[in-house]
Amino acid sequence: MGAPEPSIESSLENVSGQIREMKSHTLGLPDILKLADVMVVSMRGFFGQLDASIYKELTDVSSFINNARSEIGRLQPGNLKEKHFPEAGKELEAITQSTEAATNTIMEQAELIMSADPEDMEAYHATVQGAVMEIFEACSFQDITGQRISKVVSTLVHIEDKIGSLADALGSAIEEGPAEEETDEDRRKRELILNGPALEGEGIDQSDVDELMGGGSSQDDIDALFD
Amino acid sequence: MAVDLSMPVLVVDDYKTMIRIIRNLLKQLGFHNVDDAADGTEALTMLKGKKYGLVISDWNMEPMTGYELLKEVRSDEAMKPTPFIMITAESKTENVIAAKKAGVNNYIVKPFNAATLKTKISAVLGDF
């Protein structure tokens, strides 16, 4: 192992010492060359340290990029786009179709019962029995729908896991981006108060609505809420 | 005063199934003169061409919502007195307050049952 490289301060001190020892009016080419030699020797260590520092920074950056690439690769964006998202979309479409078909069947049978003539008891009984059986059969959609929903939920969990891994890998490099700008659709939803169905426990029930619609709140109270 | 069960009722909803459900419930309650519209725009056109005794509307529809329809009805002198009931899944306090401020006569939260519909219609039109 060689001697430790001199610090930048001691190197500069060395050079300035050399200059002080020289008498400017007697300086010749050998003196200049000697001074240059001293400067080169003195600064070699400094530039050596600088190289090592930059090299370490670049190595860290390279390692970070490799790690990020690896995590993004594990995310399998192509797989998500080509497989997971389309499959989840198809499942949701199938759910909509099956619930609609089941609802139509149930309603048709209920309407059949409603319109059946109770005067003819035998025919009425047969109609009701047949319709009830159809309704039972139609209700089987719930089992298949439940399985389809489970598949969609699995896809969402899969995506959540992948994105979580990516966020962990990138760590502090991730900064929250600026708040998204409100789109026309967002603005319409806000202005027309389009919240959609509330989850269990989040919305208000009919009794709360009745309280608001009844004498519980005067127009002044309501107006005050908008001020 | 007795409710005229033959009066025209307009049901506005973008889901055919829901229109079918409300139509059947109204039929059970004795209302047989029921028209339907798939959104606020279609309903507004129908309301301008015919006098309805009751409007039952969903909130969340495109391109015109039930809330916008309500405000249009209340801002027109001819349509202004038309009783208007909102039936919707929009169940935030702000929705109810906004609807009341806009002049809705009653508000029903989905899912609902026949008894609730009858109670609310009675509250608006009187017992029947």
Coordinates of C-alpha atoms in Angstrom, one line a residue:
Chain A
M1 CA 0.0 0.0 0.0
G2 CA 1.4 3.4 -1.0
A3 CA 1.6 6.6 1.0
P4 CA -1.7 8.4 1.4
E5 CA -2.5 11.0 -1.2
P6 CA -1.9 14.6 0.0
S7 CA -5.0 16.7 0.6
I8 CA -5.9 19.6 -1.7
E9 CA -5.0 22.1 1.0
S10 CA -1.5 20.6 1.5
S11 CA -1.0 20.4 -2.3
L12 CA -1.8 24.1 -2.7
E13 CA 0.5 24.9 0.3
N14 CA 3.3 23.0 -1.4
V15 CA 2.9 24.8 -4.7
S16 CA 2.7 28.3 -3.1
G17 CA 5.8 27.5 -1.0
Q18 CA 7.7 26.6 -4.2
I19 CA 6.6 29.9 -5.8
R20 CA 7.6 31.9 -2.7
E21 CA 11.1 30.4 -2.8
M22 CA 11.6 31.5 -6.4
K23 CA 12.7 35.0 -7.3
S24 CA 10.6 36.2 -10.2
H25 CA 13.4 38.3 -11.9
T26 CA 15.7 35.2 -12.1
L27 CA 13.1 32.7 -13.2
G28 CA 14.2 30.5 -16.1
L29 CA 12.7 27.7 -18.0
P30 CA 14.0 25.1 -15.6
D31 CA 12.3 26.9 -12.8
I32 CA 9.0 26.9 -14.6
L33 CA 9.3 23.2 -15.5
K34 CA 10.1 22.4 -11.9
L35 CA 7.1 24.4 -10.7
A36 CA 4.9 22.6 -13.2
D37 CA 6.3 19.3 -12.0
V38 CA 5.5 20.2 -8.4
M39 CA 2.0 21.2 -9.4
V40 CA 1.4 18.0 -11.3
V41 CA 2.6 15.8 -8.4
S42 CA 0.7 17.9 -5.9
M43 CA -2.6 17.8 -7.8
R44 CA -2.4 14.1 -8.8
G45 CA -3.9 13.0 -5.5
F46 CA -6.7 15.6 -5.7
F47 CA -7.8 14.5 -9.1
G48 CA -7.4 10.9 -8.1
Q49 CA -9.9 11.5 -5.2
L50 CA -12.2 13.3 -7.6
D51 CA -12.2 10.4 -10.0
A52 CA -13.0 8.0 -7.3
S53 CA -15.8 10.1 -6.0
I54 CA -17.4 10.5 -9.5
Y55 CA -16.9 6.8 -10.2
K56 CA -18.7 5.9 -6.9
E57 CA -21.6 8.3 -7.8
L58 CA -21.9 6.8 -11.3
T59 CA -21.8 3.3 -9.9
D60 CA -24.6 4.2 -7.5
V61 CA -26.7 5.7 -10.3
S62 CA -26.0 2.6 -12.5
S63 CA -27.0 0.3 -9.7
F64 CA -30.2 2.3 -9.0
I65 CA -31.1 2.2 -12.7
N66 CA -30.4 -1.6 -12.9
N67 CA -32.5 -2.2 -9.8
A68 CA -35.4 -0.1 -11.2
R69 CA -35.2 -1.9 -14.5
S70 CA -35.3 -5.2 -12.7
E71 CA -38.3 -4.2 -10.7
I72 CA -40.1 -2.8 -13.7
G73 CA -39.3 -6.1 -15.5
R74 CA -40.9 -8.0 -12.6
L75 CA -43.9 -5.8 -12.9
Q76 CA -44.4 -7.4 -16.3
P77 CA -46.1 -4.4 -17.9
G78 CA -46.6 -6.3 -21.1
N79 CA -48.3 -9.0 -19.2
L80 CA -50.5 -6.6 -17.3
K81 CA -51.6 -4.9 -20.6
E82 CA -52.0 -8.0 -22.7
K83 CA -53.4 -10.3 -20.1
H84 CA -54.5 -9.1 -16.7
F85 CA -56.3 -5.8 -17.7
P86 CA -58.2 -7.3 -20.7
E87 CA -59.2 -10.4 -18.6
A88 CA -60.4 -8.3 -15.7
G89 CA -62.4 -6.2 -18.2
K90 CA -64.0 -9.3 -19.8
E91 CA -64.9 -10.6 -16.3
L92 CA -66.6 -7.4 -15.4
E93 CA -68.5 -7.3 -18.7
A94 CA -69.6 -10.9 -18.1
I95 CA -70.8 -9.9 -14.7
T96 CA -72.9 -7.1 -16.1
Q97 CA -74.4 -9.4 -18.8
S98 CA -75.2 -12.2 -16.4
T99 CA -76.8 -10.0 -13.8
E100 CA -78.8 -8.3 -16.5
A101 CA -79.9 -11.6 -17.9
A102 CA -80.8 -13.0 -14.5
T103 CA -82.7 -9.8 -13.6
N104 CA -84.7 -9.9 -16.8
T105 CA -85.6 -13.6 -16.2
I106 CA -86.7 -12.9 -12.7
M107 CA -88.7 -9.9 -13.7
E108 CA -90.4 -11.7 -16.6
Q109 CA -91.4 -14.6 -14.2
A110 CA -92.6 -12.1 -11.6
E111 CA -94.7 -10.3 -14.2
L112 CA -96.1 -13.7 -15.3
I113 CA -97.2 -14.4 -11.8
M114 CA -98.7 -10.9 -11.4
S115 CA -100.7 -11.3 -14.6
A116 CA -101.8 -14.9 -13.9
D117 CA -105.6 -15.4 -13.5
P118 CA -106.3 -16.7 -10.0
E119 CA -109.8 -17.7 -11.0
D120 CA -108.5 -20.8 -12.6
M121 CA -106.7 -22.2 -9.6
E122 CA -105.1 -25.2 -11.3
A123 CA -103.6 -23.1 -14.1
Y124 CA -102.6 -20.4 -11.6
H125 CA -100.8 -22.9 -9.4
A126 CA -98.9 -24.3 -12.4
T127 CA -97.9 -20.8 -13.6
V128 CA -96.7 -19.8 -10.1
Q129 CA -94.8 -23.1 -9.7
G130 CA -93.1 -22.8 -13.1
A131 CA -92.2 -19.2 -12.6
V132 CA -90.8 -19.8 -9.1
M133 CA -88.6 -22.6 -10.5
E134 CA -87.3 -20.2 -13.2
I135 CA -86.6 -17.6 -10.6
F136 CA -84.6 -20.1 -8.5
E137 CA -82.6 -21.1 -11.5
A138 CA -81.9 -17.5 -12.5
C139 CA -80.6 -16.8 -9.0
S140 CA -77.7 -19.2 -9.6
F141 CA -76.0 -16.3 -11.4
Q142 CA -74.9 -15.1 -8.0
D143 CA -72.5 -18.1 -7.6
I144 CA -70.8 -17.5 -11.0
T145 CA -70.7 -13.7 -10.4
G146 CA -69.0 -14.2 -7.1
Q147 CA -66.3 -16.3 -8.7
R148 CA -65.8 -13.7 -11.5
I149 CA -65.6 -10.9 -8.9
S150 CA -63.0 -13.0 -7.0
K151 CA -60.9 -13.2 -10.2
V152 CA -61.1 -9.4 -10.7
V153 CA -60.1 -8.8 -7.1
S154 CA -57.1 -11.2 -7.5
T155 CA -56.0 -9.1 -10.5
L156 CA -56.2 -5.9 -8.5
V157 CA -54.3 -7.5 -5.6
H158 CA -51.7 -8.7 -8.1
I159 CA -51.3 -5.2 -9.5
E160 CA -51.2 -3.7 -6.0
D161 CA -48.4 -6.1 -5.0
K162 CA -46.3 -5.3 -8.1
I163 CA -46.6 -1.6 -7.7
G164 CA -45.9 -1.9 -4.0
S165 CA -42.6 -3.8 -4.8
L166 CA -41.7 -1.1 -7.4
A167 CA -42.3 1.7 -4.9
D168 CA -40.2 -0.1 -2.2
A169 CA -37.4 -0.7 -4.7
L170 CA -37.3 3.0 -5.8
G171 CA -37.6 4.1 -2.2
S172 CA -37.0 7.7 -1.5
A173 CA -36.5 8.4 -5.2
I174 CA -40.2 8.5 -5.6
E175 CA -41.7 11.9 -5.0
E176 CA -45.4 12.6 -5.0
G177 CA -46.2 14.3 -8.2
P178 CA -48.3 17.5 -8.4
A179 CA -52.0 17.2 -7.9
E180 CA -53.8 16.1 -11.0
E181 CA -55.6 18.8 -12.9
E182 CA -59.3 18.6 -12.9
T183 CA -60.6 17.2 -16.1
D184 CA -64.0 18.2 -17.7
E185 CA -65.4 14.9 -16.5
D186 CA -64.2 15.6 -13.0
R187 CA -65.6 19.1 -13.0
R188 CA -69.0 17.8 -14.2
K189 CA -69.1 15.1 -11.5
R190 CA -68.2 17.8 -8.9
E191 CA -70.7 20.3 -10.1
L192 CA -73.6 17.8 -10.5
I193 CA -72.7 16.0 -7.3
L194 CA -72.3 12.7 -9.0
N195 CA -70.9 10.5 -6.2
G196 CA -72.4 7.2 -7.3
P197 CA -73.6 4.6 -4.8
A198 CA -72.1 4.9 -1.4
L199 CA -70.4 2.0 0.3
E200 CA -72.0 0.4 3.4
G201 CA -71.8 2.9 6.2
E202 CA -70.6 5.8 4.1
G203 CA -73.8 7.2 2.7
I204 CA -77.0 8.1 4.5
D205 CA -80.1 5.9 4.8
Q206 CA -83.7 6.7 4.0
S207 CA -84.4 7.8 7.6
D208 CA -81.6 10.3 7.4
V209 CA -83.0 11.5 4.0
D210 CA -86.5 11.8 5.6
E211 CA -85.0 13.9 8.4
L212 CA -83.3 16.2 5.9
M213 CA -86.4 16.4 3.7
G214 CA -88.7 16.9 6.6
G215 CA -88.9 19.8 9.0
G216 CA -85.5 19.0 10.4
S217 CA -83.7 21.6 8.3
S218 CA -85.2 24.9 7.2
Q219 CA -84.3 26.6 3.9
D220 CA -82.1 29.0 5.9
D221 CA -80.2 26.0 7.4
I222 CA -79.7 24.5 4.0
D223 CA -78.7 27.9 2.5
A224 CA -76.2 28.2 5.3
L225 CA -74.5 25.0 4.3
F226 CA -73.9 26.4 0.8
D227 CA -72.4 29.7 2.1
Chain B
M1 CA -108.5 15.3 -2.3
A2 CA -108.2 11.8 -3.8
V3 CA -105.3 11.1 -6.0
D4 CA -106.2 10.6 -9.6
L5 CA -104.6 7.3 -10.4
S6 CA -105.1 7.8 -14.1
M7 CA -102.9 10.8 -14.2
P8 CA -99.8 10.5 -16.4
V9 CA -96.6 9.7 -14.5
L10 CA -93.1 10.0 -16.0
V11 CA -90.4 7.7 -14.9
V12 CA -86.8 8.7 -15.9
D13 CA -84.0 6.3 -15.5
D14 CA -81.1 5.2 -17.8
Y15 CA -81.5 1.5 -16.6
K16 CA -84.3 -0.3 -18.4
T17 CA -84.5 -2.7 -15.5
M18 CA -85.1 0.0 -13.0
I19 CA -87.8 1.6 -15.2
R20 CA -89.4 -1.9 -15.4
I21 CA -89.3 -2.2 -11.6
I22 CA -90.8 1.2 -10.9
R23 CA -93.4 0.7 -13.6
N24 CA -94.5 -2.6 -12.0
L25 CA -94.5 -1.0 -8.5
L26 CA -96.6 1.9 -9.8
K27 CA -98.9 -0.6 -11.5
Q28 CA -99.4 -2.4 -8.2
L29 CA -100.1 0.9 -6.5
G30 CA -102.8 1.6 -9.1
F31 CA -101.0 3.9 -11.6
H32 CA -101.5 2.7 -15.1
N33 CA -100.7 5.7 -17.2
V34 CA -96.9 5.6 -17.0
D35 CA -94.4 6.9 -19.6
D36 CA -90.7 6.6 -19.4
A37 CA -87.5 8.4 -20.5
A38 CA -83.9 7.3 -20.6
D39 CA -82.4 10.6 -19.4
G40 CA -83.1 14.2 -18.5
T41 CA -83.0 15.5 -22.0
E42 CA -85.6 13.0 -23.3
A43 CA -87.7 13.7 -20.2
L44 CA -87.6 17.4 -20.7
T45 CA -88.8 17.1 -24.2
M46 CA -91.7 14.9 -23.0
L47 CA -92.5 17.3 -20.2
K48 CA -92.7 20.2 -22.6
G49 CA -95.2 18.3 -24.8
K50 CA -97.4 16.8 -22.1
K51 CA -98.6 17.7 -18.6
Y52 CA -97.5 15.1 -16.1
G53 CA -99.0 14.6 -12.6
L54 CA -95.8 13.2 -11.2
V55 CA -92.1 12.8 -12.2
I56 CA -90.0 10.1 -10.7
S57 CA -86.4 10.5 -11.7
D58 CA -83.0 8.9 -11.2
W59 CA -80.1 11.3 -10.5
N60 CA -77.1 9.9 -12.3
M61 CA -77.8 9.9 -16.1
E62 CA -76.1 11.1 -19.3
P63 CA -76.2 13.6 -20.9
M64 CA -78.7 15.4 -18.6
T65 CA -78.8 14.3 -15.0
G66 CA -82.0 14.1 -12.9
Y67 CA -80.6 17.0 -10.8
E68 CA -80.3 19.2 -14.0
L69 CA -83.8 18.0 -15.1
L70 CA -85.2 19.1 -11.7
K71 CA -83.7 22.6 -12.0
E72 CA -85.0 22.9 -15.6
V73 CA -88.5 21.9 -14.4
R74 CA -88.4 24.3 -11.5
S75 CA -87.2 27.2 -13.7
D76 CA -90.0 26.9 -16.2
E77 CA -93.3 28.5 -15.2
A78 CA -95.5 25.8 -17.0
M79 CA -93.6 22.8 -15.5
K80 CA -92.8 24.4 -12.2
P81 CA -95.8 22.9 -10.2
T82 CA -95.1 19.3 -11.3
P83 CA -94.4 17.1 -8.3
F84 CA -90.9 15.6 -8.6
I85 CA -89.5 12.7 -6.7
M86 CA -85.9 11.7 -6.9
I87 CA -85.1 7.9 -6.7
T88 CA -81.3 7.5 -6.6
A89 CA -78.3 5.7 -5.3
E90 CA -76.7 9.1 -4.7
S91 CA -77.0 9.0 -0.9
K92 CA -74.7 11.7 0.3
T93 CA -76.1 14.5 2.5
E94 CA -75.0 17.0 0.0
N95 CA -77.1 15.4 -2.7
V96 CA -80.2 15.5 -0.6
I97 CA -79.6 19.1 0.4
A98 CA -78.9 20.1 -3.2
A99 CA -82.1 18.4 -4.4
K100 CA -84.1 20.0 -1.7
K101 CA -82.7 23.4 -2.5
A102 CA -83.5 22.8 -6.1
G103 CA -87.1 22.1 -5.2
V104 CA -87.5 18.3 -5.1
N105 CA -90.7 17.1 -3.4
N106 CA -89.3 13.9 -2.0
Y107 CA -86.2 11.8 -2.2
I108 CA -85.9 8.0 -2.2
V109 CA -82.6 6.2 -1.7
K110 CA -82.0 3.0 -3.8
P111 CA -82.5 0.2 -3.0
F112 CA -86.0 0.9 -2.0
N113 CA -89.2 -1.1 -1.6
A114 CA -92.8 -0.7 -2.6
A115 CA -93.9 0.6 0.8
T116 CA -91.3 3.4 0.7
L117 CA -92.4 4.4 -2.8
K118 CA -96.1 4.4 -1.7
T119 CA -95.3 6.5 1.4
K120 CA -93.3 9.0 -0.6
I121 CA -95.9 9.3 -3.3
S122 CA -98.6 9.8 -0.6
A123 CA -96.5 12.4 1.0
V124 CA -96.3 14.4 -2.2
L125 CA -99.8 13.7 -3.8
G126 CA -101.9 12.8 -0.8
D127 CA -103.3 9.5 0.4
F128 CA -104.5 7.0 -2.2

